CSV table of C-alpha atoms in Angstrom, one decimal:
chain,number,residue,atom,x,y,z
J,1,UNK,CA,0.0,0.0,0.0
J,2,UNK,CA,2.9,2.4,0.6
J,3,UNK,CA,3.6,2.9,-3.1
J,4,UNK,CA,0.0,3.8,-3.7
J,5,UNK,CA,0.0,6.2,-0.7
J,6,UNK,CA,3.2,8.0,-1.9
J,7,UNK,CA,4.3,7.9,-5.5
J,8,UNK,CA,0.8,7.9,-7.0
J,9,UNK,CA,-0.7,10.4,-4.6
J,10,UNK,CA,1.5,13.2,-5.9
J,11,UNK,CA,-0.4,15.9,-7.9
J,12,UNK,CA,2.3,16.1,-10.5
J,13,UNK,CA,2.4,12.3,-11.0
J,14,UNK,CA,-1.4,12.2,-11.1
J,15,UNK,CA,-1.6,15.0,-13.7
J,16,UNK,CA,1.2,13.5,-16.0
J,17,UNK,CA,-0.1,10.0,-15.8
J,18,UNK,CA,-3.7,11.0,-16.4
J,19,UNK,CA,-3.2,13.5,-19.2
J,20,UNK,CA,-0.2,12.5,-21.1
J,21,UNK,CA,-0.3,8.7,-20.9
J,22,UNK,CA,-2.8,5.8,-21.0
J,23,UNK,CA,-2.4,4.5,-17.4
J,24,UNK,CA,-2.8,0.9,-16.7
J,25,UNK,CA,-2.2,-1.4,-13.6
J,26,UNK,CA,-1.6,-5.1,-13.8
J,27,UNK,CA,-0.4,-8.0,-11.7
J,28,UNK,CA,3.4,-8.3,-12.4
J,29,UNK,CA,3.5,-11.9,-11.4
J,30,UNK,CA,1.0,-12.7,-14.1
J,31,UNK,CA,2.7,-10.6,-16.8
J,32,UNK,CA,6.1,-12.2,-16.1
J,33,UNK,CA,4.7,-15.7,-16.7
J,34,UNK,CA,1.7,-15.7,-19.0
J,35,UNK,CA,2.1,-17.4,-22.3
J,36,UNK,CA,0.3,-15.2,-24.7
J,37,UNK,CA,0.9,-12.1,-26.8
J,38,UNK,CA,0.3,-9.8,-23.8
J,39,UNK,CA,2.9,-11.6,-21.7
J,40,UNK,CA,5.5,-11.5,-24.5
J,41,UNK,CA,4.8,-7.8,-25.1
J,42,UNK,CA,5.3,-7.0,-21.4
J,43,UNK,CA,8.6,-9.0,-21.3
J,44,UNK,CA,9.9,-7.3,-24.4
J,45,UNK,CA,9.5,-3.9,-22.6
J,46,UNK,CA,10.5,-5.1,-19.1
J,47,UNK,CA,13.8,-6.6,-20.2
J,48,UNK,CA,14.9,-3.1,-21.3
J,49,UNK,CA,13.9,-1.7,-17.9
J,50,UNK,CA,15.3,-1.3,-14.4
J,51,UNK,CA,15.3,-5.0,-13.6
J,52,UNK,CA,16.1,-6.3,-17.1
J,53,UNK,CA,18.1,-9.6,-17.0
J,54,UNK,CA,18.1,-9.7,-13.2
J,55,UNK,CA,17.8,-13.1,-11.4
J,56,UNK,CA,19.1,-12.3,-7.9
J,57,UNK,CA,17.8,-11.7,-5.2
J,58,UNK,CA,14.6,-12.3,-7.2
J,59,UNK,CA,13.4,-12.4,-10.8
J,60,UNK,CA,10.7,-9.9,-10.2
J,61,UNK,CA,10.0,-7.2,-12.9
J,62,UNK,CA,7.8,-5.1,-10.6
J,63,UNK,CA,7.8,-1.4,-11.2
J,64,UNK,CA,6.5,1.4,-13.4
J,65,UNK,CA,7.2,1.4,-17.1
J,66,UNK,CA,6.5,3.9,-20.0
J,67,UNK,CA,6.5,2.6,-23.5
J,68,UNK,CA,4.7,2.9,-26.8
J,69,UNK,CA,2.0,0.7,-28.3
J,70,UNK,CA,4.6,-0.7,-30.7
J,71,UNK,CA,6.8,-1.7,-27.8
J,72,UNK,CA,9.4,1.1,-27.8
J,73,UNK,CA,10.8,1.3,-24.3
J,74,UNK,CA,10.7,4.9,-23.0
J,75,UNK,CA,11.7,4.8,-19.3
J,76,UNK,CA,11.1,2.8,-16.1
J,77,UNK,CA,11.6,3.0,-12.4
J,78,UNK,CA,10.7,1.1,-9.2
J,79,UNK,CA,10.2,3.7,-6.5
J,80,UNK,CA,7.8,5.1,-3.9
J,81,UNK,CA,9.4,8.6,-4.3
J,82,UNK,CA,7.0,11.0,-6.1
J,83,UNK,CA,9.9,13.1,-7.4
J,84,UNK,CA,11.6,10.0,-8.9
J,85,UNK,CA,8.3,8.9,-10.5
J,86,UNK,CA,7.6,12.3,-12.0
J,87,UNK,CA,11.2,12.4,-13.3
J,88,UNK,CA,10.7,9.0,-15.0
J,89,UNK,CA,7.5,10.2,-16.6
J,90,UNK,CA,9.1,13.4,-17.9
J,91,UNK,CA,12.1,11.4,-19.2
J,92,UNK,CA,9.6,9.1,-21.0
J,93,UNK,CA,7.8,12.0,-22.6
J,94,UNK,CA,11.1,13.5,-23.9
J,95,UNK,CA,12.0,10.1,-25.4
J,96,UNK,CA,8.4,9.9,-26.9
J,97,UNK,CA,8.9,13.3,-28.6
J,98,UNK,CA,12.3,12.1,-30.0
J,99,UNK,CA,10.6,9.0,-31.5
J,100,UNK,CA,7.9,11.1,-33.2
J,101,UNK,CA,10.4,13.2,-35.1
J,102,UNK,CA,10.4,12.5,-38.9
J,103,UNK,CA,12.8,9.7,-39.8
J,104,UNK,CA,12.9,8.1,-36.3
J,105,UNK,CA,12.7,4.3,-36.5
J,106,UNK,CA,10.1,2.7,-34.3
J,107,UNK,CA,10.7,-0.6,-32.6
J,108,UNK,CA,10.2,-3.8,-34.3
J,109,UNK,CA,7.2,-5.0,-32.3
J,110,UNK,CA,7.6,-8.5,-30.8
J,111,UNK,CA,3.8,-8.9,-31.1
J,112,UNK,CA,1.5,-7.4,-33.7
J,113,UNK,CA,-0.9,-4.7,-32.6
J,114,UNK,CA,-3.8,-6.8,-33.8
J,115,UNK,CA,-2.5,-10.0,-32.2
J,116,UNK,CA,-5.3,-12.0,-30.8
J,117,UNK,CA,-5.3,-11.9,-27.0
J,118,UNK,CA,-8.5,-13.4,-25.8
J,119,UNK,CA,-9.3,-11.7,-22.5
J,120,UNK,CA,-9.4,-14.2,-19.7
J,121,UNK,CA,-13.1,-14.7,-18.7
J,122,UNK,CA,-12.8,-13.8,-15.0
J,123,UNK,CA,-16.5,-14.2,-14.4
J,124,UNK,CA,-17.3,-10.6,-13.5
J,125,UNK,CA,-20.9,-10.9,-12.4
J,126,UNK,CA,-22.8,-8.4,-14.6
J,127,UNK,CA,-25.9,-7.3,-12.7
J,128,UNK,CA,-24.7,-9.1,-9.6
J,129,UNK,CA,-23.4,-8.0,-6.2
J,130,UNK,CA,-19.9,-6.5,-6.6
J,131,UNK,CA,-18.4,-5.4,-3.3
J,132,UNK,CA,-15.3,-3.4,-2.4
J,133,UNK,CA,-13.6,-4.9,0.6
J,134,UNK,CA,-11.4,-2.9,2.9
J,135,UNK,CA,-9.4,-4.4,5.8
J,136,UNK,CA,-7.7,-2.6,8.7
J,137,UNK,CA,-6.5,-3.4,12.2
J,138,UNK,CA,-9.0,-2.2,14.8
J,139,UNK,CA,-7.7,-0.3,17.9
J,140,UNK,CA,-6.1,-2.5,20.6
J,141,UNK,CA,-6.2,-2.5,24.3
J,142,UNK,CA,-2.5,-3.2,24.5
J,143,UNK,CA,-0.7,-2.0,21.3
J,144,UNK,CA,2.9,-3.3,20.9
J,145,UNK,CA,3.1,-2.8,17.1
J,146,UNK,CA,6.1,-0.9,15.9
J,147,UNK,CA,5.3,2.7,15.0
J,148,UNK,CA,5.8,2.3,11.3
J,149,UNK,CA,3.8,1.3,8.2
J,150,UNK,CA,2.5,-1.8,10.0
J,151,UNK,CA,0.6,0.4,12.4
J,152,UNK,CA,-1.3,2.2,9.6
J,153,UNK,CA,-1.6,-0.6,7.1
J,154,UNK,CA,-4.8,-1.2,5.2
J,155,UNK,CA,-5.7,-3.0,2.1
J,156,UNK,CA,-8.4,-3.3,-0.6
J,157,UNK,CA,-10.0,-6.2,-2.4
J,158,UNK,CA,-13.2,-7.0,-4.4
J,159,UNK,CA,-15.8,-9.7,-3.8
J,160,UNK,CA,-18.1,-11.0,-6.5
J,161,UNK,CA,-21.6,-12.6,-6.2
J,162,UNK,CA,-23.9,-13.5,-9.1
J,163,UNK,CA,-27.3,-11.9,-9.6
J,164,UNK,CA,-29.0,-15.2,-8.5
J,165,UNK,CA,-26.9,-15.4,-5.4
J,166,UNK,CA,-27.7,-11.8,-4.5
J,167,UNK,CA,-31.4,-12.4,-5.0
J,168,UNK,CA,-31.2,-15.5,-2.8
J,169,UNK,CA,-30.1,-13.4,0.2
J,170,UNK,CA,-33.4,-11.6,0.3
J,171,UNK,CA,-36.2,-13.3,2.4
J,172,UNK,CA,-39.5,-14.3,0.8
J,173,UNK,CA,-42.3,-13.4,1.0
J,174,UNK,CA,-41.4,-9.7,1.4
J,175,UNK,CA,-42.8,-9.2,4.8
J,176,UNK,CA,-41.2,-7.3,7.7
J,177,UNK,CA,-39.7,-9.7,10.3
J,178,UNK,CA,-39.2,-12.5,7.7
J,179,UNK,CA,-35.7,-14.1,8.0
J,180,UNK,CA,-33.6,-16.1,5.6
J,181,UNK,CA,-30.2,-17.8,5.8
J,182,UNK,CA,-27.9,-16.7,3.0
J,183,UNK,CA,-27.0,-19.6,0.6
J,184,UNK,CA,-24.0,-21.6,1.7
J,185,UNK,CA,-22.1,-20.6,-1.6
J,186,UNK,CA,-22.3,-17.0,-0.4
J,187,UNK,CA,-21.2,-17.8,3.2
J,188,UNK,CA,-18.4,-20.1,1.9
J,189,UNK,CA,-17.0,-17.5,-0.5
J,190,UNK,CA,-17.1,-14.8,2.1
J,191,UNK,CA,-15.3,-17.1,4.6
J,192,UNK,CA,-12.7,-18.7,2.4
J,193,UNK,CA,-11.7,-15.8,0.2
J,194,UNK,CA,-12.7,-12.6,1.9
J,195,UNK,CA,-12.4,-13.0,5.7
J,196,UNK,CA,-8.6,-13.2,5.4
J,197,UNK,CA,-6.1,-11.1,7.2
J,198,UNK,CA,-4.9,-9.2,4.2
J,199,UNK,CA,-4.2,-5.9,6.0
J,200,UNK,CA,-0.4,-6.2,5.4
J,201,UNK,CA,-0.2,-8.4,2.4
J,202,UNK,CA,-1.5,-11.4,0.4
J,203,UNK,CA,-2.6,-14.3,2.6
J,204,UNK,CA,-3.5,-17.8,1.4
J,205,UNK,CA,-7.1,-18.6,0.7
J,206,UNK,CA,-8.5,-20.5,3.7
J,207,UNK,CA,-8.9,-24.2,2.9
J,208,UNK,CA,-12.4,-25.7,3.0
J,209,UNK,CA,-11.7,-27.3,6.3
J,210,UNK,CA,-10.8,-24.1,8.0
J,211,UNK,CA,-14.5,-23.0,8.2
J,212,UNK,CA,-15.4,-24.1,11.7
J,213,UNK,CA,-18.7,-22.2,11.7
J,214,UNK,CA,-20.4,-20.0,9.2
J,215,UNK,CA,-23.8,-18.3,8.9
J,216,UNK,CA,-25.3,-15.1,7.5
J,217,UNK,CA,-28.9,-14.1,8.0
J,218,UNK,CA,-31.0,-11.4,6.4
J,219,UNK,CA,-34.1,-10.1,8.1
J,220,UNK,CA,-36.6,-7.8,6.5
J,221,UNK,CA,-36.8,-4.6,8.5
J,222,UNK,CA,-39.2,-2.6,6.2
J,223,UNK,CA,-40.9,-2.9,2.9
J,224,UNK,CA,-41.7,0.2,0.9
J,225,UNK,CA,-43.1,-0.6,-2.5
J,226,UNK,CA,-40.3,-2.4,-4.4
J,227,UNK,CA,-37.7,-1.4,-1.9
J,228,UNK,CA,-36.8,-3.9,0.9
J,229,UNK,CA,-34.7,-2.8,3.8
J,230,UNK,CA,-32.7,-5.6,5.4
J,231,UNK,CA,-30.7,-6.2,8.6
J,232,UNK,CA,-27.7,-8.6,8.2
J,233,UNK,CA,-26.4,-10.7,11.0
J,234,UNK,CA,-24.0,-13.6,11.2
J,235,UNK,CA,-20.7,-15.1,12.4
J,236,UNK,CA,-17.8,-17.0,10.8
J,237,UNK,CA,-15.1,-18.8,12.7
J,238,UNK,CA,-12.0,-19.9,10.7
J,239,UNK,CA,-9.1,-21.9,12.1
J,240,UNK,CA,-6.2,-23.6,10.5
J,241,UNK,CA,-2.5,-24.2,10.8
J,242,UNK,CA,-0.7,-22.2,8.2
J,243,UNK,CA,2.4,-24.0,6.9
J,244,UNK,CA,5.0,-23.1,4.4
J,245,UNK,CA,8.7,-23.4,3.7
J,246,UNK,CA,10.8,-20.2,3.8
J,247,UNK,CA,12.7,-20.0,0.5
J,248,UNK,CA,15.5,-18.0,2.3
J,249,UNK,CA,16.5,-20.9,4.6
J,250,UNK,CA,14.4,-23.9,3.8
J,251,UNK,CA,12.9,-23.8,7.2
J,252,UNK,CA,9.3,-24.9,7.6
J,253,UNK,CA,7.0,-22.4,9.3
J,254,UNK,CA,3.9,-23.4,11.2
J,255,UNK,CA,1.4,-20.9,12.7
J,256,UNK,CA,-2.0,-21.8,14.2
J,257,UNK,CA,-4.1,-19.1,12.5
J,258,UNK,CA,-7.7,-18.0,12.6
J,259,UNK,CA,-10.3,-15.3,12.5
J,260,UNK,CA,-13.4,-15.3,14.8
J,261,UNK,CA,-15.7,-12.8,13.3
J,262,UNK,CA,-19.1,-11.4,14.0
J,263,UNK,CA,-21.0,-10.1,10.9
J,264,UNK,CA,-23.5,-7.3,11.0
J,265,UNK,CA,-24.8,-5.0,8.3
J,266,UNK,CA,-27.6,-3.2,6.5
J,267,UNK,CA,-28.8,-3.5,2.9
J,268,UNK,CA,-31.4,-2.2,0.6
J,269,UNK,CA,-32.8,-4.5,-2.1
J,270,UNK,CA,-34.8,-3.1,-5.1
J,271,UNK,CA,-37.2,-5.6,-6.6
J,272,UNK,CA,-37.8,-3.4,-9.6
J,273,UNK,CA,-34.1,-3.5,-10.5
J,274,UNK,CA,-33.4,-7.0,-9.1
J,275,UNK,CA,-30.3,-5.6,-7.3
J,276,UNK,CA,-29.0,-4.2,-4.1
J,277,UNK,CA,-28.9,-0.4,-4.1
J,278,UNK,CA,-27.1,-0.3,-0.8
J,279,UNK,CA,-25.0,-3.0,1.0
J,280,UNK,CA,-22.8,-2.4,4.1
J,281,UNK,CA,-21.5,-5.4,5.9
J,282,UNK,CA,-18.9,-5.4,8.7
J,283,UNK,CA,-16.8,-8.3,10.0
J,284,UNK,CA,-15.0,-7.7,13.3
J,285,UNK,CA,-13.3,-9.9,15.8
J,286,UNK,CA,-9.9,-11.3,16.8
J,287,UNK,CA,-7.5,-12.7,14.2
J,288,UNK,CA,-4.3,-14.7,15.0
J,289,UNK,CA,-1.4,-16.3,13.3
J,290,UNK,CA,0.5,-15.5,10.1
J,291,UNK,CA,1.2,-16.9,6.7
J,292,UNK,CA,3.8,-16.6,4.0
J,293,UNK,CA,2.9,-13.4,2.3
J,294,UNK,CA,0.8,-11.4,4.9
J,295,UNK,CA,3.7,-9.9,7.0
J,296,UNK,CA,2.3,-11.0,10.4
J,297,UNK,CA,5.3,-12.9,11.7
J,298,UNK,CA,5.9,-10.2,14.3
J,299,UNK,CA,2.2,-9.8,15.2
J,300,UNK,CA,0.7,-13.2,15.9
J,301,UNK,CA,-2.1,-11.9,18.0
J,302,UNK,CA,-4.9,-12.5,18.9
J,303,UNK,CA,-5.7,-8.9,17.9
J,304,UNK,CA,-8.8,-7.3,16.5
J,305,UNK,CA,-9.3,-7.1,12.7
J,306,UNK,CA,-12.1,-5.3,10.9
J,307,UNK,CA,-13.2,-6.0,7.3
J,308,UNK,CA,-15.7,-3.6,5.6
J,309,UNK,CA,-17.8,-4.6,2.6
J,310,UNK,CA,-19.7,-2.0,0.5
J,311,UNK,CA,-21.1,-1.7,-3.0
J,312,UNK,CA,-18.4,-1.0,-5.7
J,313,UNK,CA,-18.9,1.2,-8.7
J,314,UNK,CA,-18.4,0.1,-12.3
J,315,UNK,CA,-15.2,1.9,-13.4
J,316,UNK,CA,-12.5,-0.4,-14.8
J,317,UNK,CA,-10.7,0.0,-11.5
J,318,UNK,CA,-13.7,-1.3,-9.6
J,319,UNK,CA,-14.0,-4.3,-11.9
J,320,UNK,CA,-10.7,-5.5,-10.5
J,321,UNK,CA,-11.0,-9.2,-9.9
J,322,UNK,CA,-11.0,-10.7,-6.4
J,323,UNK,CA,-7.4,-11.2,-5.2
J,324,UNK,CA,-8.0,-14.9,-4.7
J,325,UNK,CA,-9.4,-15.4,-8.2
J,326,UNK,CA,-6.6,-16.5,-10.6
J,327,UNK,CA,-6.8,-14.3,-13.7
J,328,UNK,CA,-4.1,-15.6,-15.9
J,329,UNK,CA,-3.0,-18.8,-17.5
J,330,UNK,CA,0.5,-20.3,-17.8
J,331,UNK,CA,1.9,-23.3,-19.5
J,332,UNK,CA,3.2,-24.5,-16.1
J,333,UNK,CA,0.3,-26.5,-14.6
J,334,UNK,CA,2.2,-26.8,-11.3
J,335,UNK,CA,2.3,-23.0,-11.0
J,336,UNK,CA,-1.4,-22.9,-11.3
J,337,UNK,CA,-2.0,-24.8,-8.1
J,338,UNK,CA,-1.1,-21.9,-5.8
J,339,UNK,CA,-2.6,-21.4,-2.3
J,340,UNK,CA,-3.0,-17.7,-2.7
J,341,UNK,CA,-5.3,-17.9,-5.7
J,342,UNK,CA,-7.8,-20.4,-7.0
J,343,UNK,CA,-9.5,-21.1,-10.3
J,344,UNK,CA,-12.8,-19.6,-11.2
J,345,UNK,CA,-14.8,-22.7,-10.6
J,346,UNK,CA,-13.5,-23.0,-7.1
J,347,UNK,CA,-14.2,-19.3,-6.3
J,348,UNK,CA,-17.7,-19.4,-7.6
J,349,UNK,CA,-18.9,-22.9,-6.8
J,350,UNK,CA,-17.9,-25.2,-4.0
J,351,UNK,CA,-19.2,-28.3,-2.4
J,352,UNK,CA,-22.5,-28.4,-0.5
J,353,UNK,CA,-22.2,-27.8,3.2
J,354,UNK,CA,-21.1,-31.0,4.9
B,1,UNK,CA,-15.9,0.5,18.0
B,2,UNK,CA,-17.3,-2.9,17.0
B,3,UNK,CA,-25.5,-0.3,17.7
B,4,UNK,CA,-26.1,1.6,14.4
B,5,UNK,CA,-23.8,4.5,15.4
B,6,UNK,CA,-21.0,2.2,16.4
B,7,UNK,CA,-21.5,0.2,13.2
B,8,UNK,CA,-21.1,3.2,11.0
B,9,UNK,CA,-18.1,4.5,13.0
B,10,UNK,CA,-16.4,1.2,12.6
B,11,UNK,CA,-17.1,1.0,8.9
B,12,UNK,CA,-15.7,4.6,8.5
B,13,UNK,CA,-12.6,3.7,10.5
B,14,UNK,CA,-11.8,0.7,8.3
B,15,UNK,CA,-12.5,2.2,4.9
B,16,UNK,CA,-9.8,4.2,3.2
B,17,UNK,CA,-9.7,7.9,3.9
B,18,UNK,CA,-9.6,10.3,1.0
B,19,UNK,CA,-5.9,11.1,1.5
B,20,UNK,CA,-5.2,7.3,1.3
B,21,UNK,CA,-6.8,6.9,-2.1
B,22,UNK,CA,-5.6,9.9,-4.1
B,23,UNK,CA,-4.1,7.4,-6.6
B,24,UNK,CA,-7.6,6.5,-7.6
B,25,UNK,CA,-7.8,9.9,-9.3
B,26,UNK,CA,-5.7,8.4,-12.1
B,27,UNK,CA,-8.1,6.8,-14.7
B,28,UNK,CA,-6.4,3.4,-14.5
B,29,UNK,CA,-7.1,0.7,-17.1
B,30,UNK,CA,-6.8,-2.8,-15.9
B,31,UNK,CA,-5.8,-4.7,-19.0
B,32,UNK,CA,-2.5,-4.0,-20.7
B,33,UNK,CA,-3.9,-5.1,-24.1
B,34,UNK,CA,-6.8,-2.7,-23.9
B,35,UNK,CA,-4.4,0.1,-22.8
B,36,UNK,CA,-2.3,-0.8,-25.9
B,37,UNK,CA,-5.3,-0.4,-28.2
B,38,UNK,CA,-6.2,3.0,-26.6
B,39,UNK,CA,-2.6,4.2,-26.8
B,40,UNK,CA,-2.5,3.4,-30.6
B,41,UNK,CA,-5.9,5.0,-31.0
B,42,UNK,CA,-5.2,8.2,-29.0
B,43,UNK,CA,-1.5,8.6,-30.0
B,44,UNK,CA,-0.3,8.5,-26.4
B,45,UNK,CA,2.4,6.4,-24.7
B,46,UNK,CA,1.5,3.7,-22.1
B,47,UNK,CA,2.2,4.1,-18.4
B,48,UNK,CA,2.2,0.7,-16.7
B,49,UNK,CA,2.2,0.1,-13.0
B,50,UNK,CA,3.2,-3.6,-12.6
B,51,UNK,CA,3.0,-4.9,-9.1
B,52,UNK,CA,2.5,-8.4,-7.5
B,53,UNK,CA,-1.1,-9.0,-6.6
B,54,UNK,CA,-3.8,-6.6,-7.8
B,55,UNK,CA,-2.2,-3.1,-7.8
B,56,UNK,CA,-5.7,-1.6,-7.7
B,57,UNK,CA,-7.0,-4.1,-5.2
B,58,UNK,CA,-5.1,-6.4,-2.8
B,59,UNK,CA,-1.3,-6.1,-2.9
């Protein structure tokens, strides 16, 4: 989150990026690996950039890059410093002007502009319930966290539910006081993929067996024509031993981990539109443990965690796929079986409650 | 902090503050291939933010 809070919060960077470029944000891990024209195009550019050819300490190509549609490299940098970022953008524009002079030879594109790149069908639920999810540590009785980024960390994600799943949350008939349990597919998806401790990073998806308890109820508070006001209540308890091998030293790490959350919320369903027009859900309670990519080794808890769900808009940014939903393909099948992300069928479906 | 008032206070505490999401003022595209098409169409260079995870979501 620090990069977002610094380099991209600077007015000069915002103005240059917005007015002089086509700005785009993508998952570097995917672009570095995916076996299609888009991956080849990215790697053609990245190998001319700040980490080109690097294999140690990592092979990452994360950073900010400026380049042309044809694949001409203009400039790149990996920094949180706004001045450095603005400098890179200005350098890129100077190079861009040079390339547009008469007689300048453009790059030989590694991939044709009209190359067929079939967009991965992520499963964005048109007309469904799309939620923005924010996570942050709640205030503590006894706070021993270091006074640095870890104390102010927060993170964002998105959660997707189909139109049918959204409708199935609303009790029938539409009478005040009527209650209904949300479908297990909804509770399971919330629990496994969205009630994670992602405040400081990218945790594993909870395995199926981690769900020790899960329920979400909707109760009709008021009916006014086609508008149905709902109260949401529930609880989810997750518990699992997180295990992984540290690549630095080959040591196995094991942390009993969990999240014991209470759910409460308010929502407004519109029968005329067949959609929620308001949806606020809060998960709060103690979390404990750590896993490989969520930076909690120094903060094992238990300590209070809050996760807030609310309706997302429909800009490209707000159609970002849920973090747990794998959105790229590679030729390496073994690499597809990650614990952080799952395939579309696993995200959306899932076994019956057992 | 987690009562309707307490509920709203807690939601507001968790959700990002305006100063934390200034980066959202940039009209980010989310597909490099679509950005490439727009760059060719509009005669502009591409500015790519490549980061592990979802740069506009969970990182």
